[in-house]
């Protein structure tokens, strides 16, 4: 078995996905301990620069989780997330970083199980990709 | 250098059973800027809060990090403790090591402890860069809108009016009373429903501050606590009402169990609500009656217990027997949920009056066969461990309450969450049971979960009490998470203006220099503009790029340097 333990950062919006992560906890849904959540008010406040910073510092993967399209607490915030994050992934791809290291998904406040699924799948995927090559780069 | 205090919570066994608290405390002591690290059995208890306040004084702390549960429920509590100890409440940072760590990694104590260290390191890194903030204030419009005129909405409205608060009650139907108007008597005490409704309607009709809108819907809701714009539509006419608080009492509906036990095909198979209507009108001709509890509930796809059906079945069985002692009544059930002393007495009374109780299981549901008017049921009786045959001339299906067909629409309109069955989700099941996470919007009655008439009234009154708090205070504080522009860095490109969902940003001329300006009153603190800015010229208070960047650095460092 691949015993690489990826170090993962997740941005969760306060209203949906952070609440979804809370619900997963309340329901005691077990998942791998590799994902570390940062709370932001809206997924649309996640700058692509944060993703680049995390990847360039050797963090193995970045999850950006927001409300489902149409459910954003801030009306249309996540419409922008839906454009920005895939673009950030594409830029990473251009500089030789596997774009699968960035994943955007939608988790509502009622979807504890979805949070568990996204986390479990993403950790598995990062495990199969192996360590972020940027770890070897020292600035 | 900052003097950060870090407090790790055991939450009894909730956190301490998976996470080695001592190790996290020792680790926190070595983090940059930390002057004190300690732990509490329950940080949110009076004792816990007291010890945090004392530590702030004893150690001359200027920032506080609590690693415990979720900020969505407990942040206000700890912020208040900081304020009481003389620290600006925006110098407090919450780290979630319960919902996001101990509860979801319960079987991996070592990994959970390592993760908790990382999360604490990230929280401390952010805390070091937090800045004190001043909160703005905004006026509260002294008026409420209650959506739904069922018993819960009526109770909420009557209670608000009693406190002298002007209230608009919006009902989509042409009568008030909701589900209760089809029920003539509510159990277990046998109260006349019409009396219940009429007592509340009298209060409402006699108040000059009440506005009842029948055949109306809420079409649009804008704004925030203290200052909502509610557009109420009736036919072709729209009315805009300004309100300080909103109460959602949109109720539930009875499941129509398509295809179950011949429902919809055989006229003698009816739902419990139809039985209620018939009992209220003219009594029953049927002699052999079988009531099937848990029809369409507590099964895959709809796992929940609807809570009110058992008592309704018991009450109706007794009513039928009182009118016609010759009637033979069988209740098919999976277990009888008649909690409380009065309901328990009802169960006993039904047994004594000769109601037959047969327990069936989900694996072998009762089968039905019809020949003309006669109906036969084959039931596997779990107590006898064999099948029995029943004749019936009326089958009553006790189906659960389900969320209204338009609950998804309502949820989008009000931007409030629903659970997987479509019922609305309160902010916290114990701490904030009649509030949504969105400030100023409240919920009561069966919109939230199936409840009895009595519970609906309690919840309506509770929601009214909660809604009256901002209205009687007259002012609400606006959380200081708004965006602000560094006009030196701003190139006035206008990207943020386009990005803002609230039209809260405009480009203004400031002494010959054009730059973006955020209207604090309109800004809702989403941060969308922050990510749109190419120059890092807009920052969201409490979520600045330096603060979030420091969290990323801390996580990367913890991974490369380890957390020992």
XYZ file of C-alpha atoms in Angstrom:
703
model
C 0.000 0.000 0.000
C 1.073 3.539 -0.746
C 1.811 5.044 2.657
C 2.427 8.612 1.494
C 0.449 10.996 3.690
C -0.477 14.088 1.701
C -0.793 17.468 3.392
C -3.944 19.133 2.108
C -5.484 22.576 2.498
C -9.229 23.123 2.094
C -10.985 26.460 1.803
C -14.579 26.151 2.970
C -17.182 28.884 2.762
C -18.810 29.782 6.057
C -22.411 29.199 4.986
C -22.437 25.907 3.113
C -19.302 23.808 2.979
C -17.925 24.730 6.419
C -21.362 23.900 7.811
C -21.319 20.692 5.746
C -17.958 19.802 7.300
C -19.451 20.523 10.734
C -22.368 18.238 9.928
C -19.964 15.466 8.912
C -18.422 15.870 12.366
C -21.760 15.887 14.167
C -22.648 12.657 12.344
C -19.209 11.199 13.199
C -18.460 10.439 9.550
C -14.911 9.102 9.519
C -12.411 10.279 6.900
C -8.634 10.486 6.428
C -6.935 13.133 8.628
C -5.051 14.854 5.806
C -7.343 17.783 5.094
C -6.986 21.042 7.038
C -9.865 23.476 6.721
C -9.560 27.251 6.469
C -12.850 29.096 6.889
C -13.609 31.932 4.481
C -16.892 33.791 4.199
C -17.420 32.906 0.526
C -15.579 30.589 -1.856
C -15.377 33.602 -4.168
C -12.964 35.276 -1.754
C -10.353 32.575 -2.405
C -7.687 34.257 -4.469
C -5.991 32.109 -7.101
C -2.815 33.422 -5.461
C -3.635 31.407 -2.313
C -3.715 28.261 -4.429
C -0.375 29.119 -6.058
C 1.154 29.995 -2.701
C 0.065 26.703 -1.169
C 1.309 24.621 -4.086
C 4.594 26.527 -4.365
C 5.238 25.881 -0.667
C 4.849 22.152 -1.091
C 1.273 21.605 0.110
C 0.156 18.539 -1.809
C -3.346 19.552 -2.774
C -5.873 22.362 -2.406
C -9.625 21.905 -2.118
C -11.963 24.813 -2.665
C -15.491 24.069 -1.479
C -18.475 26.359 -1.804
C -22.265 26.426 -1.908
C -23.976 24.821 -4.881
C -24.591 27.114 -7.819
C -27.829 28.951 -7.132
C -27.490 28.552 -3.356
C -24.678 31.035 -2.676
C -25.307 33.052 0.469
C -23.920 36.014 -1.451
C -26.195 35.589 -4.466
C -23.683 34.973 -7.246
C -20.320 34.758 -5.474
C -19.718 31.133 -6.411
C -20.288 31.856 -10.107
C -16.942 33.603 -9.910
C -15.361 30.760 -7.951
C -16.521 28.420 -10.723
C -14.440 30.409 -13.197
C -11.449 31.359 -11.081
C -10.447 28.029 -9.581
C -10.464 25.981 -12.810
C -8.403 28.786 -14.353
C -5.907 28.554 -11.495
C -5.701 24.797 -12.084
C -5.038 25.388 -15.770
C -2.226 27.808 -14.971
C -0.644 25.213 -12.678
C -0.871 22.717 -15.501
C 1.031 25.129 -17.777
C 3.920 25.319 -15.328
C 4.138 21.578 -14.943
C 2.079 20.931 -11.813
C -0.626 18.321 -12.170
C -3.874 20.291 -12.234
C -5.601 17.540 -10.248
C -3.858 19.023 -7.211
C -6.586 21.675 -7.179
C -10.187 20.619 -6.907
C -13.320 22.723 -6.799
C -16.534 21.187 -5.523
C -19.845 22.172 -4.006
C -20.932 20.968 -0.564
C -24.124 22.281 0.991
C -24.796 22.722 4.707
C -26.851 19.521 4.546
C -24.228 17.417 2.789
C -22.016 15.964 5.500
C -21.763 12.769 3.497
C -20.697 14.641 0.401
C -17.949 16.362 2.399
C -16.728 12.972 3.585
C -16.785 11.643 0.010
C -14.931 14.617 -1.465
C -12.266 14.508 1.268
C -11.784 10.746 1.004
C -11.544 10.790 -2.790
C -9.215 13.761 -2.876
C -6.853 12.292 -0.279
C -6.787 9.049 -2.289
C -6.048 10.960 -5.490
C -3.232 12.978 -3.863
C -1.829 9.744 -2.473
C -1.726 8.282 -5.967
C -0.107 11.441 -7.376
C 2.628 11.300 -4.748
C 4.352 14.261 -3.079
C 4.083 17.716 -4.613
C 7.335 18.136 -6.623
C 7.628 21.697 -5.298
C 8.672 20.200 -1.949
C 12.089 19.572 -3.461
C 12.438 23.165 -4.593
C 14.039 25.502 -2.057
C 13.722 29.184 -2.702
C 5.748 40.762 19.517
C 2.249 39.568 20.245
C 1.192 37.836 23.429
C -1.176 35.147 22.240
C -3.022 32.877 24.646
C -3.961 29.449 23.354
C -6.696 27.439 25.089
C -7.257 23.833 24.090
C -10.628 22.387 25.032
C -11.201 18.777 26.107
C -14.955 19.136 25.532
C -15.223 16.366 28.086
C -14.421 13.247 26.110
C -15.540 14.712 22.788
C -12.094 16.013 21.919
C -9.863 14.437 24.551
C -10.830 10.871 23.610
C -9.103 11.224 20.237
C -6.623 14.055 20.723
C -3.771 14.125 23.231
C -4.518 17.538 24.715
C -1.252 17.756 26.699
C 0.812 17.273 23.539
C -1.124 19.969 21.673
C -0.660 22.367 24.612
C 3.102 21.694 24.717
C 3.310 22.218 20.962
C 1.324 25.464 21.137
C 3.713 26.841 23.783
C 6.518 26.747 21.220
C 4.634 28.560 18.446
C 5.772 32.094 17.534
C 4.017 34.840 19.462
C 2.442 32.520 22.032
C 2.772 33.736 25.614
C 0.529 31.195 27.268
C -1.018 27.840 26.422
C -3.392 25.883 28.600
C -6.401 23.625 28.523
C -9.952 23.475 29.861
C -12.299 20.586 30.472
C -15.155 22.614 28.989
C -13.971 25.984 27.688
C -17.518 27.207 27.127
C -18.608 26.622 30.733
C -18.717 29.464 33.223
C -15.597 28.005 34.801
C -13.815 27.665 31.437
C -14.656 31.199 30.370
C -13.622 32.467 33.795
C -10.234 30.789 33.556
C -9.682 32.226 30.057
C -10.476 35.712 31.367
C -8.172 35.217 34.332
C -5.348 33.998 32.058
C -5.761 37.083 29.886
C -5.153 39.265 32.945
C -2.478 37.129 34.586
C -0.414 36.735 31.430
C -1.117 40.141 29.906
C -2.432 38.479 26.729
C -3.382 40.574 23.708
C -4.900 37.887 21.489
C -6.801 34.666 22.162
C -6.992 31.378 20.275
C -9.493 28.763 21.426
C -9.232 25.310 19.900
C -12.563 23.639 20.531
C -15.755 23.159 18.535
C -17.186 25.241 15.700
C -17.240 29.041 15.408
C -20.684 28.731 13.855
C -22.141 28.112 17.303
C -19.611 29.193 19.930
C -17.689 32.140 18.498
C -19.979 34.811 20.035
C -19.479 33.306 23.502
C -15.675 33.440 23.408
C -15.655 36.828 21.725
C -17.753 38.154 24.582
C -15.335 36.695 27.137
C -12.465 38.478 25.369
C -14.358 41.758 25.434
C -15.066 41.338 29.141
C -11.344 40.870 29.733
C -10.550 44.018 27.775
C -9.483 42.512 24.443
C -11.171 43.649 21.249
C -13.342 40.751 20.149
C -11.814 40.724 16.688
C -8.513 39.652 18.251
C -10.038 36.248 18.891
C -9.468 33.261 16.585
C -11.373 29.983 16.670
C -9.778 26.636 15.781
C -12.138 23.740 15.157
C -10.643 20.517 16.520
C -13.921 18.762 17.330
C -16.217 18.675 14.255
C -13.190 18.908 11.947
C -10.835 16.618 13.846
C -11.630 14.481 16.905
C -15.122 13.479 15.741
C -14.066 12.521 12.216
C -10.778 10.811 13.116
C -12.027 9.060 16.231
C -10.089 5.866 15.561
C -6.753 7.498 14.686
C -5.645 9.280 17.881
C -2.057 9.885 16.755
C -2.996 11.317 13.379
C -5.780 13.359 14.988
C -3.298 14.817 17.492
C -0.882 15.755 14.688
C -3.696 17.357 12.707
C -4.876 19.295 15.764
C -1.342 20.693 16.118
C -1.373 21.847 12.505
C -4.782 23.474 12.905
C -3.619 25.242 16.069
C -0.437 26.428 14.302
C -2.585 27.860 11.510
C -4.915 29.580 13.974
C -2.002 31.069 15.916
C -0.404 32.328 12.684
C -3.625 34.104 11.766
C -4.189 35.416 15.286
C -0.780 37.121 15.291
C -1.940 39.276 12.376
C -5.480 40.038 13.574
C -6.391 43.659 14.041
C -8.936 45.248 16.359
C -12.108 46.315 14.572
C -14.975 48.647 15.310
C -18.444 47.405 14.513
C -20.914 49.598 12.715
C -24.508 49.865 13.824
C -27.659 49.892 11.823
C -31.226 50.778 12.678
C -33.821 48.044 13.024
C -37.163 48.482 11.294
C -39.733 47.783 14.048
C -41.845 45.427 11.967
C -41.889 41.675 11.264
C -43.115 39.443 8.471
C -44.416 35.982 9.335
C -44.660 33.562 6.408
C -47.379 30.958 6.810
C -50.607 31.241 8.825
C -50.756 27.731 10.219
C -51.006 27.321 13.972
C -47.312 28.105 14.449
C -47.401 31.267 12.321
C -50.588 32.386 14.066
C -49.018 31.832 17.487
C -45.906 33.771 16.445
C -47.995 36.618 15.059
C -50.237 36.849 18.128
C -47.197 36.867 20.372
C -45.473 39.637 18.375
C -48.648 41.735 18.389
C -48.979 41.265 22.111
C -45.550 42.868 22.417
C -46.781 45.760 20.287
C -44.795 44.847 17.189
C -46.407 45.509 13.818
C -46.660 42.228 11.915
C -47.526 41.183 8.374
C -48.816 37.621 8.159
C -48.548 36.126 4.674
C -50.634 33.063 3.812
C -50.699 31.443 0.384
C -54.126 29.851 0.924
C -57.488 31.542 1.322
C -57.878 30.623 5.004
C -55.722 30.591 8.077
C -55.144 27.514 10.243
C -52.916 25.377 8.040
C -53.142 21.626 8.506
C -55.034 22.092 11.749
C -58.154 23.384 10.025
C -58.765 19.841 8.687
C -58.474 18.361 12.165
C -61.430 18.773 14.496
C -59.769 17.730 17.739
C -56.156 17.505 18.789
C -54.861 14.934 21.203
C -53.966 13.761 23.642
C -56.119 16.111 25.748
C -58.899 16.396 23.173
C -58.749 20.118 22.547
C -61.033 21.557 19.859
C -58.808 22.793 17.034
C -61.216 25.471 15.964
C -61.052 27.020 19.441
C -57.266 27.075 19.259
C -57.259 28.780 15.884
C -60.058 31.198 16.693
C -58.497 32.371 19.944
C -55.359 33.370 18.031
C -57.298 34.842 15.100
C -59.312 36.989 17.550
C -56.104 38.410 19.008
C -54.840 39.153 15.519
C -58.057 40.660 14.177
C -58.408 42.947 17.167
C -54.962 44.410 16.751
C -54.468 47.561 14.681
C -50.873 46.494 14.067
C -51.765 43.273 12.240
C -51.867 42.928 8.461
C -53.176 39.635 7.134
C -52.388 38.834 3.490
C -54.377 35.825 2.245
C -53.801 34.262 -1.211
C -50.382 35.885 -1.098
C -46.785 34.817 -1.366
C -43.403 36.263 -0.581
C -41.823 36.811 -3.970
C -38.530 38.311 -2.969
C -36.458 38.878 0.147
C -33.540 41.279 0.173
C -31.499 42.917 2.883
C -30.255 41.752 6.246
C -31.204 41.690 9.917
C -32.907 44.897 10.920
C -33.555 45.982 7.371
C -35.203 43.459 5.070
C -37.208 44.341 1.967
C -39.959 41.779 1.554
C -41.995 41.796 -1.632
C -45.420 40.255 -1.010
C -47.342 39.389 -4.130
C -51.104 38.833 -4.468
C -52.427 38.240 -7.960
C -50.845 40.957 -10.077
C -50.154 43.268 -7.185
C -46.829 43.595 -5.415
C -46.384 45.179 -2.021
C -42.958 45.965 -0.561
C -42.766 45.722 3.218
C -39.744 46.800 5.192
C -39.111 44.539 8.143
C -36.531 43.996 10.856
C -37.046 40.257 11.225
C -38.648 37.364 9.338
C -40.319 34.266 10.777
C -40.672 31.224 8.530
C -43.686 29.098 9.472
C -44.369 27.434 6.143
C -45.342 24.130 7.709
C -45.507 20.708 6.144
C -47.955 18.548 4.232
C -49.234 15.017 4.576
C -47.576 12.450 2.314
C -49.945 11.057 -0.290
C -48.618 7.492 -0.468
C -48.927 6.734 -4.174
C -49.418 3.027 -4.783
C -49.041 1.957 -1.123
C -51.740 -0.444 0.111
C -53.957 0.365 -2.863
C -54.112 4.068 -2.051
C -55.603 6.005 -4.954
C -57.105 2.823 -6.443
C -59.532 1.674 -3.783
C -61.922 4.263 -2.283
C -61.790 2.620 1.147
C -58.070 3.285 1.501
C -57.597 6.786 2.902
C -54.970 8.813 4.733
C -55.168 9.839 8.368
C -55.926 13.453 7.422
C -58.917 12.295 5.354
C -60.061 10.278 8.386
C -59.794 13.451 10.472
C -61.958 15.313 7.945
C -64.593 12.563 7.973
C -64.620 12.361 11.768
C -65.123 16.117 11.931
C -68.004 16.055 9.442
C -70.332 13.151 9.999
C -68.662 10.256 11.731
C -67.894 6.922 10.125
C -70.031 4.174 8.680
C -67.137 1.721 8.586
C -67.099 -1.045 11.246
C -63.821 -2.824 10.621
C -61.015 -0.340 10.493
C -57.313 -0.990 10.110
C -54.855 1.845 10.707
C -51.403 1.297 9.200
C -48.771 3.355 11.016
C -45.422 4.297 9.453
C -46.805 4.149 5.909
C -44.088 5.733 3.804
C -41.799 6.613 6.725
C -38.948 4.923 8.598
C -37.915 3.133 5.454
C -35.067 3.633 2.977
C -35.400 7.029 1.321
C -37.483 8.501 4.148
C -35.867 7.263 7.326
C -37.329 9.715 9.817
C -40.157 9.229 12.324
C -42.909 11.790 11.764
C -43.546 11.928 15.534
C -47.218 12.827 15.505
C -48.833 9.876 13.709
C -48.837 7.338 16.582
C -50.683 9.738 18.849
C -53.076 10.682 16.053
C -53.839 6.981 15.408
C -54.501 6.382 19.120
C -56.672 9.463 19.440
C -58.709 8.615 16.339
C -59.151 4.977 17.350
C -60.592 6.102 20.700
C -62.854 8.656 19.007
C -64.254 6.049 16.650
C -64.890 3.638 19.515
C -66.595 6.320 21.594
C -69.034 6.994 18.749
C -69.438 3.332 17.868
C -68.349 0.854 20.566
C -69.051 -2.025 18.159
C -66.255 -0.965 15.780
C -63.260 -3.289 15.434
C -60.060 -1.342 15.213
C -56.612 -2.723 14.525
C -53.494 -0.566 14.555
C -50.620 -2.034 12.566
C -47.468 -0.475 13.905
C -43.704 -0.858 14.017
C -43.468 0.527 17.539
C -45.830 2.889 19.320
C -44.167 6.244 19.980
C -46.503 7.865 22.482
C -44.047 9.753 24.666
C -45.144 11.823 27.623
C -47.555 11.086 30.429
C -50.755 12.145 28.638
C -49.925 10.302 25.426
C -48.889 7.195 27.328
C -52.295 7.278 29.041
C -53.898 7.464 25.604
C -52.137 4.256 24.580
C -53.386 2.512 27.699
C -56.915 3.794 27.131
C -56.920 2.530 23.537
C -55.767 -0.911 24.704
C -58.435 -1.014 27.392
C -61.132 -0.010 24.913
C -60.234 -3.018 22.766
C -57.994 -1.598 20.055
C -55.868 -4.424 18.730
C -52.184 -3.685 18.204
C -50.228 -5.766 15.721
C -46.581 -5.191 15.162
C -45.231 -5.636 11.635
C -41.703 -5.408 10.279
C -40.215 -3.639 7.314
C -39.061 -6.950 5.775
C -42.626 -8.293 5.610
C -44.955 -5.400 5.073
C -48.694 -6.121 5.240
C -50.162 -7.277 1.911
C -53.553 -6.153 0.672
C -56.090 -7.815 -1.632
C -59.434 -6.342 -2.636
C -62.595 -8.024 -3.885
C -65.276 -5.465 -4.693
C -65.941 -3.569 -1.485
C -64.212 -5.998 0.846
C -60.548 -5.698 1.659
C -58.329 -8.368 3.102
C -54.974 -7.775 4.734
C -52.312 -10.345 5.367
C -49.985 -9.290 8.163
C -46.979 -11.031 9.604
C -47.467 -10.493 13.335
C -44.011 -10.266 14.886
C -45.323 -11.107 18.363
C -47.062 -14.316 17.214
C -44.348 -15.054 14.687
C -46.975 -15.980 12.102
C -49.201 -14.461 9.466
C -52.721 -13.374 10.311
C -55.609 -12.356 8.039
C -57.669 -9.253 8.675
C -60.936 -8.119 7.071
C -61.451 -4.396 6.722
C -63.987 -2.019 5.301
C -61.725 0.997 5.818
C -57.956 1.241 5.727
C -56.359 4.344 7.185
C -52.765 5.067 6.250
C -50.858 7.053 8.858
C -48.371 8.772 6.570
C -45.647 11.176 7.675
C -45.576 14.909 7.321
C -43.269 15.856 4.465
C -41.865 19.220 3.462
C -44.114 21.280 1.175
C -43.653 20.879 -2.600
C -42.315 24.419 -2.803
C -39.823 24.139 0.081
C -36.872 24.187 -2.323
C -38.209 27.394 -3.828
C -38.715 28.875 -0.348
C -35.217 27.852 0.668
C -33.685 29.579 -2.358
C -35.833 32.639 -1.871
C -34.855 33.044 1.778
C -31.355 31.562 1.347
C -31.801 29.141 4.226
C -30.613 25.520 4.272
C -32.717 22.378 4.192
C -31.956 18.851 5.321
C -32.097 15.938 2.928
C -35.843 15.576 3.426
C -36.503 19.211 2.554
C -37.179 20.421 6.101
C -35.441 23.627 7.123
C -32.247 23.399 9.165
C -32.001 25.536 12.262
C -28.685 27.145 13.264
C -28.133 24.675 16.096
C -30.455 21.952 17.254
C -29.976 22.756 20.944
C -28.435 26.211 21.229
C -30.431 28.028 18.529
C -33.459 25.854 17.773
C -35.763 28.503 16.261
C -33.142 30.536 14.418
C -31.514 30.151 11.053
C -27.765 30.722 10.742
C -28.756 33.856 8.812
C -29.286 36.589 11.384
C -32.794 37.945 11.647
C -34.531 34.963 10.043
C -36.339 32.560 12.376
C -38.147 29.261 11.941
C -40.927 27.465 13.797
C -43.414 24.633 13.515
C -43.418 21.758 11.068
C -41.360 23.699 8.515
C -38.451 22.552 10.660
C -39.580 19.032 11.569
C -42.952 17.350 12.141
C -44.389 18.691 15.392
C -47.687 18.518 17.232
C -50.078 21.465 17.471
C -48.889 22.125 20.996
C -45.224 22.151 19.982
C -46.070 24.355 16.983
C -47.529 26.957 19.332
C -44.526 26.805 21.653
C -42.130 27.179 18.764
C -44.155 30.035 17.259
C -43.964 31.864 20.577
C -40.247 31.073 20.897
C -39.525 32.418 17.410
C -41.534 35.554 18.213
C -39.559 36.053 21.422
C -36.278 35.719 19.518
C -37.435 38.011 16.694
C -38.489 40.672 19.189
C -34.945 40.995 20.595
C -33.388 43.052 17.754
C -36.655 44.950 17.350
C -36.851 45.997 20.976
C -33.156 46.881 21.027
C -33.714 49.093 17.993
C -30.201 48.629 16.658
C -28.059 45.770 15.420
C -24.326 45.601 15.160
C -22.808 44.828 11.796
C -20.017 42.276 11.933
C -16.734 43.944 10.995
C -15.841 41.669 8.102
C -16.419 44.246 5.391
C -13.950 45.022 2.622
C -11.723 48.076 2.603
C -9.653 49.625 -0.170
C -6.063 50.782 0.036
C -6.450 53.711 -2.349
C -2.660 54.005 -2.747
C -2.593 50.567 -4.366
C -5.896 50.872 -6.260
C -5.606 51.359 -10.019
C -9.356 52.112 -10.353
C -9.719 49.322 -12.901
C -13.275 48.612 -11.755
C -12.955 44.824 -11.510
C -14.226 44.888 -7.926
C -17.176 47.049 -8.936
C -18.229 44.369 -11.404
C -17.545 41.524 -8.980
C -19.595 42.859 -6.067
C -22.994 41.117 -5.885
C -24.422 44.026 -3.855
C -23.342 47.055 -5.887
C -21.556 48.231 -2.765
C -18.411 49.494 -4.543
C -17.966 52.504 -6.755
C -15.022 54.354 -8.238
C -14.744 57.783 -6.659
C -12.529 60.772 -7.174
C -10.516 61.381 -4.011
C -8.613 64.645 -4.341
C -7.729 64.049 -7.949
C -6.989 60.360 -7.457
C -9.522 57.836 -8.706
C -9.966 54.771 -6.514
C -12.570 52.218 -5.497
C -14.626 52.906 -2.387
C -16.685 50.386 -0.430
C -19.976 51.457 1.115
C -19.770 49.842 4.520
C -23.521 49.800 5.014
C -24.064 47.852 1.798
C -21.060 45.515 2.047
C -22.053 42.050 3.296
C -18.489 40.810 3.765
C -18.310 38.073 1.133
C -14.835 39.004 -0.112
C -15.631 38.426 -3.781
C -14.042 41.767 -4.637
C -10.869 40.772 -2.795
C -10.201 37.903 -5.152
C -11.100 40.056 -8.165
C -8.428 42.653 -7.371
C -5.214 42.329 -9.375
C -3.279 44.624 -7.072
C -4.135 43.171 -3.658
C -5.630 46.601 -2.982
C -8.813 45.373 -1.310
C -8.735 43.464 1.936
C -11.538 41.865 3.867
C -11.348 42.586 7.592
C -10.563 39.409 9.486
C -9.731 37.535 6.280
C -6.883 39.560 4.813
C -4.447 38.066 2.329
C -1.681 38.403 4.936
C -3.739 36.517 7.502
C -4.759 33.715 5.150
C -1.259 33.641 3.699
C 0.149 33.151 7.186
C -2.169 30.168 7.664
C -0.903 28.623 4.426
C 2.698 29.222 5.519
C 1.989 27.637 8.894
C 0.496 24.536 7.302
C 3.399 24.167 4.866
C 5.903 24.658 7.690
C 4.184 22.134 9.938
C 4.424 19.605 7.160
C 8.082 20.148 6.261
C 9.419 20.746 9.758
C 7.080 18.398 11.572
C 4.966 19.145 14.610
C 7.171 17.770 17.376
